[in-house]
Amino acid sequence: KHTLTAKITGIEDPLADAIEFQVYNGTTLFKTGRAPVKTQQAVYATTITAGGNYRVRARAINDDTSKASDWSGYSGEEETIPDSMGSIKARAETKDSVRVSWDAIGTAKTYEVEYATKKSYFDSSGEARSTTVTATYAIITGLESGHEWFFRVRAVNDQGESGWSGVVSCIIGTKPEAPTTWSLTTNVSVGE
């Protein structure tokens, strides 16, 4: 999920001692590194960050003359897992629904929203429910009124899932009626 490996095989130039690689995240140079040529191939691996689209180019280097070939064309673009989720918000829509919203994650294709009546239900039991959406919000309906509901979100793409967002909560239902006064009076009289 967080390692990019670039490999060139079939290197037939006897003067190529090493291959220099440039890794780009979008149009920004992310990292440069070298790998020695062994058995007509060079392999370079580097740690990358989530939420990026990476591509690589390379050139041959001769250590004795310090000469380098021209840069190759760029490889195809490789997408990583989505970046971590930021904060999310939850607010009651109706007496049985909640709107959960968040900021977009650039490489996300969908978002998974998980919700439960207890925070402890996440990751430990089958009590949490989930739904998948493509927008940057979800309206969760059919919730039982009068409870506090807990929510969290993660971004998903073809490479995998981001980590979960922090958990937020929302109480849904109608406002209670104002309390009324109650009194009990008893009359007592003394007689025969």
Backbone as JSON, one array per atom type, in Angstrom:
{
  "sequence": "KHTLTAKITGIEDPLADAIEFQVYNGTTLFKTGRAPVKTQQAVYATTITAGGNYRVRARAINDDTSKASDWSGYSGEEETIPDSMGSIKARAETKDSVRVSWDAIGTAKTYEVEYATKKSYFDSSGEARSTTVTATYAIITGLESGHEWFFRVRAVNDQGESGWSGVVSCIIGTKPEAPTTWSLTTNVSVGE",
  "N": [[0.81, -1.21, 0.0], [2.05, 1.2, 0.58], [4.44, 1.25, -0.82], [6.4, 1.79, -3.66], [7.59, 0.14, -6.47], [9.98, 0.17, -8.95], [11.06, -1.3, -11.93], [13.47, -2.28, -14.28], [14.13, -4.35, -16.96], [16.16, -6.48, -19.07], [18.45, -5.0, -19.79], [20.93, -4.21, -21.95], [23.16, -2.69, -22.46], [26.57, -2.56, -21.99], [27.91, -0.54, -20.68], [26.26, 0.53, -18.8], [26.15, 1.05, -15.57], [24.49, 1.65, -13.48], [21.06, 2.5, -12.81], [19.28, 5.46, -12.8], [16.49, 6.64, -11.13], [13.55, 8.64, -11.29], [10.9, 9.61, -9.36], [7.65, 10.73, -9.65], [4.97, 12.51, -8.19], [2.05, 13.1, -9.42], [2.68, 16.0, -11.12], [4.86, 16.76, -9.72], [8.2, 16.39, -8.67], [8.97, 13.73, -6.67], [10.84, 11.91, -5.53], [14.27, 10.91, -6.01], [16.39, 8.28, -7.0], [18.91, 5.63, -7.07], [19.76, 2.51, -8.61], [21.76, -0.39, -8.79], [22.89, -2.06, -11.79], [22.24, -5.36, -12.26], [22.54, -8.59, -13.45], [21.38, -7.82, -15.92], [19.28, -6.18, -15.15], [17.55, -3.68, -13.16], [16.33, -2.7, -10.02], [14.31, -0.6, -8.15], [13.05, 0.53, -5.12], [10.79, 2.44, -3.17], [9.38, 4.27, -0.43], [6.13, 5.56, -0.48], [3.53, 8.07, -0.22], [0.12, 7.91, 0.88], [-2.74, 8.67, -1.14], [-1.82, 9.61, -3.58], [-0.81, 9.93, -7.09], [1.38, 8.24, -8.88], [4.26, 8.23, -11.05], [7.06, 7.12, -13.04], [10.36, 7.77, -14.32], [13.43, 6.94, -16.05], [17.06, 6.66, -16.37], [20.19, 5.57, -17.77], [23.34, 5.21, -16.11], [26.85, 5.65, -16.2], [29.36, 4.79, -14.12], [32.17, 5.15, -14.28], [32.69, 7.15, -16.2], [30.9, 9.06, -15.54], [28.83, 9.67, -17.18], [25.53, 10.02, -18.48], [22.59, 8.6, -19.87], [19.89, 9.81, -21.97], [16.77, 10.78, -20.45], [14.21, 8.38, -20.01], [10.86, 7.88, -21.33], [7.87, 8.55, -19.4], [6.52, 6.22, -17.05], [3.38, 4.44, -16.83], [0.69, 5.85, -14.89], [0.37, 5.23, -11.45], [-1.96, 4.63, -8.95], [-2.39, 5.28, -5.46], [-3.59, 3.96, -2.26], [-6.4, 5.73, -0.83], [-5.88, 8.93, 0.77], [-5.75, 9.7, 4.31], [-8.8, 10.25, 6.11], [-10.21, 13.4, 6.91], [-11.78, 15.51, 9.32], [-15.2, 14.8, 10.17], [-18.72, 15.62, 9.95], [-21.82, 15.48, 11.67], [-25.32, 15.82, 11.64], [-28.69, 16.1, 12.75], [-31.28, 15.36, 10.48], [-34.02, 14.72, 10.2], [-36.54, 13.35, 12.43], [-35.77, 10.72, 12.33], [-33.43, 10.5, 10.83], [-30.02, 11.22, 9.81], [-27.59, 13.51, 8.62], [-24.45, 13.02, 7.38], [-21.36, 14.48, 6.74], [-18.33, 15.38, 4.88], [-15.0, 16.4, 3.81], [-13.84, 16.13, 0.42], [-11.75, 13.46, -0.73], [-9.0, 13.25, -2.76], [-8.22, 10.89, -4.35], [-10.25, 9.11, -3.92], [-12.83, 6.83, -4.76], [-15.24, 5.94, -3.77], [-17.06, 6.27, -0.65], [-17.19, 4.85, 2.55], [-19.58, 4.69, 5.02], [-19.94, 4.14, 8.38], [-22.05, 3.2, 11.06], [-23.48, 3.19, 14.38], [-25.2, 2.45, 17.49], [-23.66, 2.45, 19.73], [-20.4, 3.42, 20.54], [-18.5, 1.48, 21.05], [-19.24, -0.63, 19.44], [-17.98, -0.47, 16.97], [-15.52, -2.11, 15.07], [-15.59, -4.35, 16.76], [-17.87, -5.91, 16.93], [-20.79, -7.3, 15.32], [-22.7, -5.38, 15.27], [-22.55, -2.85, 14.16], [-23.6, -0.88, 11.39], [-23.36, -0.26, 7.81], [-22.97, 1.91, 4.94], [-22.43, 2.69, 1.48], [-21.33, 5.41, -0.45], [-21.0, 7.78, -3.21], [-20.84, 10.49, -3.11], [-19.86, 13.43, -1.14], [-21.22, 13.29, 1.2], [-23.68, 11.67, 3.26], [-26.98, 10.63, 3.77], [-28.37, 9.14, 6.34], [-30.99, 7.07, 6.9], [-33.95, 5.82, 8.62], [-33.26, 5.46, 11.26], [-33.43, 4.69, 14.73], [-35.35, 6.67, 16.77], [-34.57, 8.92, 19.48], [-32.14, 8.03, 20.38], [-28.55, 8.19, 20.8], [-26.46, 8.31, 18.08], [-23.54, 6.98, 16.55], [-20.93, 7.78, 14.24], [-18.61, 7.09, 11.55], [-16.2, 7.47, 8.87], [-14.63, 6.24, 5.87], [-12.39, 6.47, 3.06], [-12.44, 4.95, -0.19], [-10.81, 3.26, -2.86], [-9.7, 1.64, -5.94], [-7.32, 0.54, -5.05], [-7.51, 0.1, -2.33], [-8.49, 0.87, 1.09], [-8.7, 3.91, 3.02], [-7.62, 4.93, 6.32], [-9.97, 4.94, 9.07], [-12.05, 7.76, 9.77], [-12.21, 10.08, 12.56], [-14.55, 9.42, 15.22], [-17.86, 10.67, 15.31], [-20.84, 11.91, 16.92], [-24.46, 11.98, 17.14], [-27.57, 12.98, 18.41], [-30.82, 11.93, 17.85], [-34.3, 12.68, 17.29], [-37.39, 13.99, 18.61], [-37.83, 17.1, 20.35], [-38.27, 16.99, 23.87], [-41.43, 17.38, 25.62], [-42.29, 20.22, 27.61], [-41.91, 20.06, 31.15], [-44.7, 19.3, 33.29], [-46.56, 20.53, 36.11], [-47.37, 18.74, 39.06], [-49.63, 17.87, 41.49], [-50.9, 16.78, 44.62], [-53.61, 16.89, 46.61], [-55.08, 16.65, 49.78], [-57.88, 16.68, 51.82], [-58.5, 16.9, 55.21], [-60.58, 16.32, 57.95], [-61.54, 16.81, 61.35], [-63.61, 14.93, 63.3], [-66.49, 13.32, 64.84]],
  "CA": [[0.0, 0.0, 0.0], [2.88, 2.39, 0.67], [5.73, 1.04, -1.48], [6.41, 1.8, -5.12], [8.75, -0.57, -7.0], [10.25, 0.38, -10.38], [11.98, -2.35, -12.37], [13.82, -2.29, -15.69], [14.78, -5.62, -17.3], [16.7, -6.57, -20.43], [19.45, -3.94, -20.02], [22.01, -4.83, -22.72], [24.29, -1.76, -22.58], [27.6, -2.95, -21.03], [28.4, 0.63, -19.96], [25.26, 0.94, -17.81], [26.49, 0.52, -14.23], [23.35, 1.88, -12.58], [19.9, 3.2, -13.37], [18.77, 6.51, -11.93], [15.03, 6.72, -11.23], [12.86, 9.81, -10.73], [9.5, 9.3, -9.05], [6.82, 11.94, -9.63], [3.6, 12.44, -7.68], [1.43, 14.06, -10.35], [3.73, 16.69, -11.87], [5.89, 17.17, -8.77], [9.24, 15.4, -8.4], [8.8, 13.23, -5.31], [12.07, 11.31, -5.03], [15.24, 10.42, -6.97], [17.22, 7.22, -6.42], [19.7, 4.81, -7.99], [19.83, 1.06, -8.37], [22.81, -0.98, -9.62], [22.47, -3.02, -12.81], [22.69, -6.73, -11.96], [21.91, -9.57, -14.35], [20.64, -7.06, -16.93], [18.08, -5.53, -14.61], [17.7, -2.77, -12.02], [15.09, -2.61, -9.27], [14.34, 0.5, -7.18], [11.83, 0.59, -4.31], [10.75, 3.59, -2.27], [8.14, 4.47, 0.3], [5.31, 6.65, -1.0], [2.45, 8.45, 0.68], [-1.24, 7.64, 0.41], [-3.43, 9.78, -1.77], [-1.07, 10.14, -4.71], [-0.76, 9.28, -8.39], [2.82, 8.22, -9.1], [4.83, 7.74, -12.3], [8.51, 7.02, -12.92], [11.19, 7.76, -15.52], [14.75, 6.43, -15.7], [18.16, 6.82, -17.32], [21.36, 4.76, -17.45], [24.5, 5.95, -15.61], [28.14, 4.97, -16.2], [30.1, 5.31, -12.96], [33.54, 5.52, -14.62], [32.72, 8.41, -16.96], [29.83, 9.92, -15.0], [27.91, 10.02, -18.27], [24.18, 9.5, -18.32], [21.77, 8.6, -21.08], [18.71, 10.67, -21.88], [15.68, 10.23, -19.63], [13.17, 7.62, -20.7], [9.52, 8.42, -21.15], [7.28, 8.22, -18.09], [5.72, 5.01, -16.92], [1.97, 4.71, -16.58], [0.44, 6.4, -13.56], [-0.12, 4.28, -10.45], [-2.71, 5.28, -7.87], [-2.23, 4.66, -4.14], [-4.81, 3.97, -1.47], [-6.75, 7.11, -0.51], [-5.3, 9.6, 1.93], [-6.58, 9.6, 5.51], [-9.96, 11.13, 6.21], [-10.17, 14.51, 7.86], [-12.9, 15.48, 10.26], [-16.53, 14.64, 9.59], [-19.77, 16.29, 10.72], [-23.12, 14.79, 11.68], [-26.41, 16.62, 12.2], [-30.0, 15.49, 12.54], [-32.08, 15.86, 9.36], [-35.4, 14.54, 10.64], [-36.57, 12.62, 13.69], [-35.19, 9.39, 12.17], [-32.32, 10.49, 9.87], [-28.85, 12.05, 10.09], [-26.73, 13.84, 7.48], [-23.03, 12.94, 7.7], [-20.63, 15.11, 5.64], [-16.87, 15.42, 5.01], [-14.31, 16.96, 2.65], [-13.47, 15.14, -0.58], [-10.39, 12.92, -0.78], [-8.7, 13.27, -4.19], [-8.16, 9.61, -5.07], [-11.35, 8.24, -3.5], [-13.9, 6.53, -5.72], [-16.44, 5.87, -2.94], [-16.86, 6.45, 0.79], [-17.97, 3.93, 3.37], [-20.03, 5.31, 6.26], [-20.31, 3.12, 9.34], [-22.79, 3.82, 12.15], [-23.95, 2.29, 15.42], [-25.75, 3.13, 18.68], [-22.6, 2.51, 20.74], [-19.05, 3.58, 19.96], [-17.78, 0.22, 21.23], [-19.63, -1.59, 18.41], [-17.05, -0.4, 15.85], [-14.38, -3.04, 15.08], [-15.61, -5.46, 17.72], [-19.09, -6.72, 16.88], [-21.57, -7.2, 14.11], [-23.8, -4.45, 15.53], [-22.41, -1.64, 13.34], [-24.13, -0.96, 10.02], [-22.6, 0.62, 6.92], [-23.5, 2.21, 3.62], [-21.41, 3.22, 0.59], [-21.81, 6.51, -1.29], [-19.97, 8.4, -4.04], [-20.82, 11.92, -2.79], [-19.14, 13.77, 0.1], [-22.17, 13.28, 2.3], [-24.64, 10.56, 3.24], [-28.14, 10.8, 4.65], [-28.68, 7.82, 6.9], [-32.4, 7.09, 7.29], [-34.46, 4.65, 9.32], [-32.62, 5.33, 12.56], [-34.36, 4.71, 15.85], [-35.39, 7.98, 17.43], [-34.33, 8.96, 20.91], [-30.83, 7.46, 20.69], [-27.35, 8.82, 20.29], [-25.87, 7.48, 17.04], [-22.13, 7.25, 16.3], [-20.6, 7.66, 12.82], [-17.25, 7.27, 11.06], [-16.15, 7.37, 7.41], [-13.33, 6.0, 5.24], [-12.36, 6.6, 1.61], [-12.14, 3.68, -0.86], [-10.58, 3.23, -4.31], [-9.34, 0.3, -6.43], [-6.13, 0.05, -4.35], [-7.83, -0.24, -0.94], [-9.22, 1.83, 1.92], [-7.96, 4.77, 3.94], [-8.0, 4.69, 7.7], [-11.26, 5.53, 9.46], [-12.06, 9.11, 10.36], [-12.6, 10.08, 13.96], [-15.97, 9.12, 15.43], [-18.72, 11.76, 15.77], [-22.15, 11.4, 17.32], [-25.62, 12.86, 16.97], [-28.8, 12.48, 19.05], [-31.97, 12.26, 17.0], [-35.63, 12.57, 17.89], [-38.05, 15.28, 18.8], [-37.58, 17.7, 21.66], [-39.3, 16.56, 24.83], [-42.39, 18.38, 26.07], [-41.92, 20.88, 28.87], [-42.51, 19.33, 32.28], [-45.91, 19.89, 33.88], [-46.56, 20.4, 37.57], [-48.28, 17.73, 39.55], [-49.83, 18.02, 42.93], [-51.93, 15.94, 45.22], [-54.09, 17.53, 47.86], [-56.02, 15.85, 50.56], [-58.53, 17.44, 52.9], [-58.76, 16.09, 56.41], [-61.36, 17.02, 58.98], [-61.63, 16.08, 62.61], [-65.02, 14.84, 63.69], [-66.8, 12.25, 65.8]],
  "C": [[0.85, 1.26, 0.0], [4.27, 2.21, 0.08], [5.55, 1.03, -2.97], [7.69, 1.1, -5.55], [8.83, -0.34, -8.5], [11.3, -0.63, -10.8], [12.19, -2.22, -13.88], [14.57, -3.6, -15.95], [15.3, -5.55, -18.73], [17.69, -5.46, -20.76], [20.67, -4.59, -20.69], [23.23, -3.94, -22.88], [25.36, -2.14, -21.56], [28.16, -1.77, -20.23], [27.42, 1.13, -18.9], [25.59, 0.27, -16.48], [25.31, 0.63, -13.27], [22.23, 2.55, -13.38], [19.44, 4.22, -12.34], [17.27, 6.64, -12.2], [14.55, 8.05, -10.66], [11.39, 9.43, -10.57], [8.75, 10.61, -8.91], [5.46, 11.6, -9.02], [2.85, 13.52, -8.45], [2.53, 14.69, -11.18], [4.89, 17.13, -10.99], [6.9, 16.05, -8.56], [9.16, 15.01, -6.93], [10.11, 12.7, -4.74], [12.94, 10.87, -6.21], [16.09, 9.36, -6.28], [17.93, 6.43, -7.49], [19.62, 3.36, -7.59], [20.91, 0.5, -9.28], [22.21, -1.94, -10.65], [23.08, -4.36, -12.47], [21.87, -7.68, -12.81], [20.93, -8.9, -15.31], [19.32, -6.48, -16.42], [18.43, -4.63, -13.44], [16.34, -2.63, -11.36], [15.26, -1.52, -8.2], [13.01, 0.51, -6.44], [11.92, 1.77, -3.37], [9.4, 3.66, -1.58], [7.43, 5.69, -0.28], [4.2, 6.96, 0.0], [1.1, 8.14, 0.05], [-1.82, 8.88, -0.24], [-2.73, 10.35, -2.98], [-1.27, 9.34, -5.98], [0.69, 9.37, -8.86], [3.17, 7.69, -10.49], [6.35, 7.87, -12.2], [9.14, 7.19, -14.31], [12.6, 7.37, -15.08], [15.78, 6.78, -16.77], [19.33, 5.98, -16.83], [22.52, 5.67, -17.05], [25.73, 5.06, -15.74], [28.98, 5.59, -15.1], [31.51, 5.78, -13.3], [33.62, 6.88, -15.3], [31.74, 9.45, -16.44], [28.88, 10.4, -16.1], [26.57, 9.34, -18.01], [23.46, 9.54, -19.66], [20.64, 9.62, -20.92], [17.65, 9.98, -21.01], [14.72, 9.46, -20.53], [11.86, 8.39, -20.64], [9.0, 8.0, -19.78], [6.52, 6.9, -18.16], [4.24, 5.41, -16.85], [1.8, 5.19, -15.15], [-0.15, 5.32, -12.66], [-0.75, 5.03, -9.29], [-2.46, 4.53, -6.56], [-3.6, 4.54, -3.47], [-5.15, 5.42, -1.15], [-6.04, 7.63, 0.73], [-6.25, 9.46, 3.12], [-7.71, 10.62, 5.5], [-9.69, 12.23, 7.21], [-11.33, 14.4, 8.82], [-14.21, 15.33, 9.49], [-17.52, 15.35, 10.5], [-21.05, 15.47, 10.61], [-24.15, 15.71, 12.3], [-27.74, 15.94, 11.86], [-30.72, 16.17, 11.38], [-33.57, 15.85, 9.74], [-35.37, 13.76, 11.95], [-36.01, 11.2, 13.57], [-34.06, 9.35, 11.13], [-31.24, 11.5, 10.26], [-28.1, 12.29, 8.79], [-25.29, 13.85, 7.99], [-22.28, 13.52, 6.51], [-19.14, 15.21, 5.95], [-16.3, 16.08, 3.76], [-13.89, 15.83, 1.72], [-12.01, 14.72, -0.43], [-10.09, 12.67, -2.26], [-8.74, 11.95, -4.92], [-9.29, 8.66, -4.7], [-12.36, 8.05, -4.63], [-15.25, 6.48, -4.99], [-16.04, 6.13, -1.49], [-17.74, 5.46, 1.52], [-18.29, 4.63, 4.7], [-20.5, 4.18, 7.18], [-20.99, 3.81, 10.52], [-23.34, 2.77, 13.11], [-24.49, 3.11, 16.59], [-24.76, 3.19, 19.83], [-21.25, 2.59, 20.03], [-18.27, 2.27, 20.03], [-18.15, -0.84, 20.19], [-18.7, -1.58, 17.2], [-15.91, -1.38, 16.09], [-14.51, -4.23, 16.0], [-16.87, -6.32, 17.65], [-19.79, -6.53, 15.54], [-22.72, -6.21, 14.23], [-23.72, -3.18, 14.68], [-22.96, -1.9, 11.95], [-23.3, -0.04, 9.14], [-23.35, 0.83, 5.61], [-22.37, 2.82, 2.81], [-22.02, 4.27, -0.31], [-20.66, 7.03, -2.14], [-19.85, 9.9, -3.76], [-20.03, 12.16, -1.51], [-20.1, 13.96, 1.27], [-23.05, 12.04, 2.16], [-25.77, 10.93, 4.18], [-28.56, 9.4, 5.07], [-30.1, 7.89, 7.44], [-32.77, 5.81, 8.05], [-33.81, 4.41, 10.67], [-33.65, 5.42, 13.67], [-34.23, 6.02, 16.61], [-35.12, 7.86, 18.92], [-33.0, 8.37, 21.34], [-29.71, 8.37, 20.2], [-26.73, 7.83, 19.3], [-24.43, 7.93, 16.79], [-21.8, 6.94, 14.85], [-19.1, 7.78, 12.59], [-17.23, 6.96, 9.56], [-14.73, 6.99, 6.97], [-13.49, 6.08, 3.72], [-11.91, 5.26, 1.01], [-11.83, 3.94, -2.32], [-10.14, 1.82, -4.7], [-8.13, -0.3, -5.69], [-6.41, -0.34, -2.91], [-8.57, 0.87, -0.24], [-8.26, 2.69, 2.72], [-8.27, 4.31, 5.36], [-9.34, 5.34, 7.99], [-11.06, 6.95, 9.97], [-12.27, 8.97, 11.87], [-14.1, 9.82, 14.06], [-16.69, 10.38, 15.92], [-20.07, 11.16, 16.14], [-23.23, 12.45, 17.14], [-26.81, 12.19, 17.66], [-29.97, 12.89, 18.17], [-33.27, 12.01, 17.75], [-36.25, 13.94, 18.0], [-37.73, 15.8, 20.19], [-38.66, 17.25, 22.62], [-40.23, 17.72, 25.19], [-41.88, 19.01, 27.36], [-42.58, 20.13, 30.02], [-43.76, 20.06, 32.79], [-45.82, 19.71, 35.39], [-47.61, 19.38, 37.97], [-48.44, 17.95, 41.05], [-50.96, 17.11, 43.37], [-52.34, 16.61, 46.52], [-55.11, 16.62, 48.53], [-56.61, 16.75, 51.66], [-58.83, 16.47, 54.04], [-59.59, 16.92, 57.38], [-61.47, 16.15, 60.23], [-63.12, 16.07, 63.02], [-65.21, 13.71, 64.69], [-66.27, 10.93, 65.34]]
}
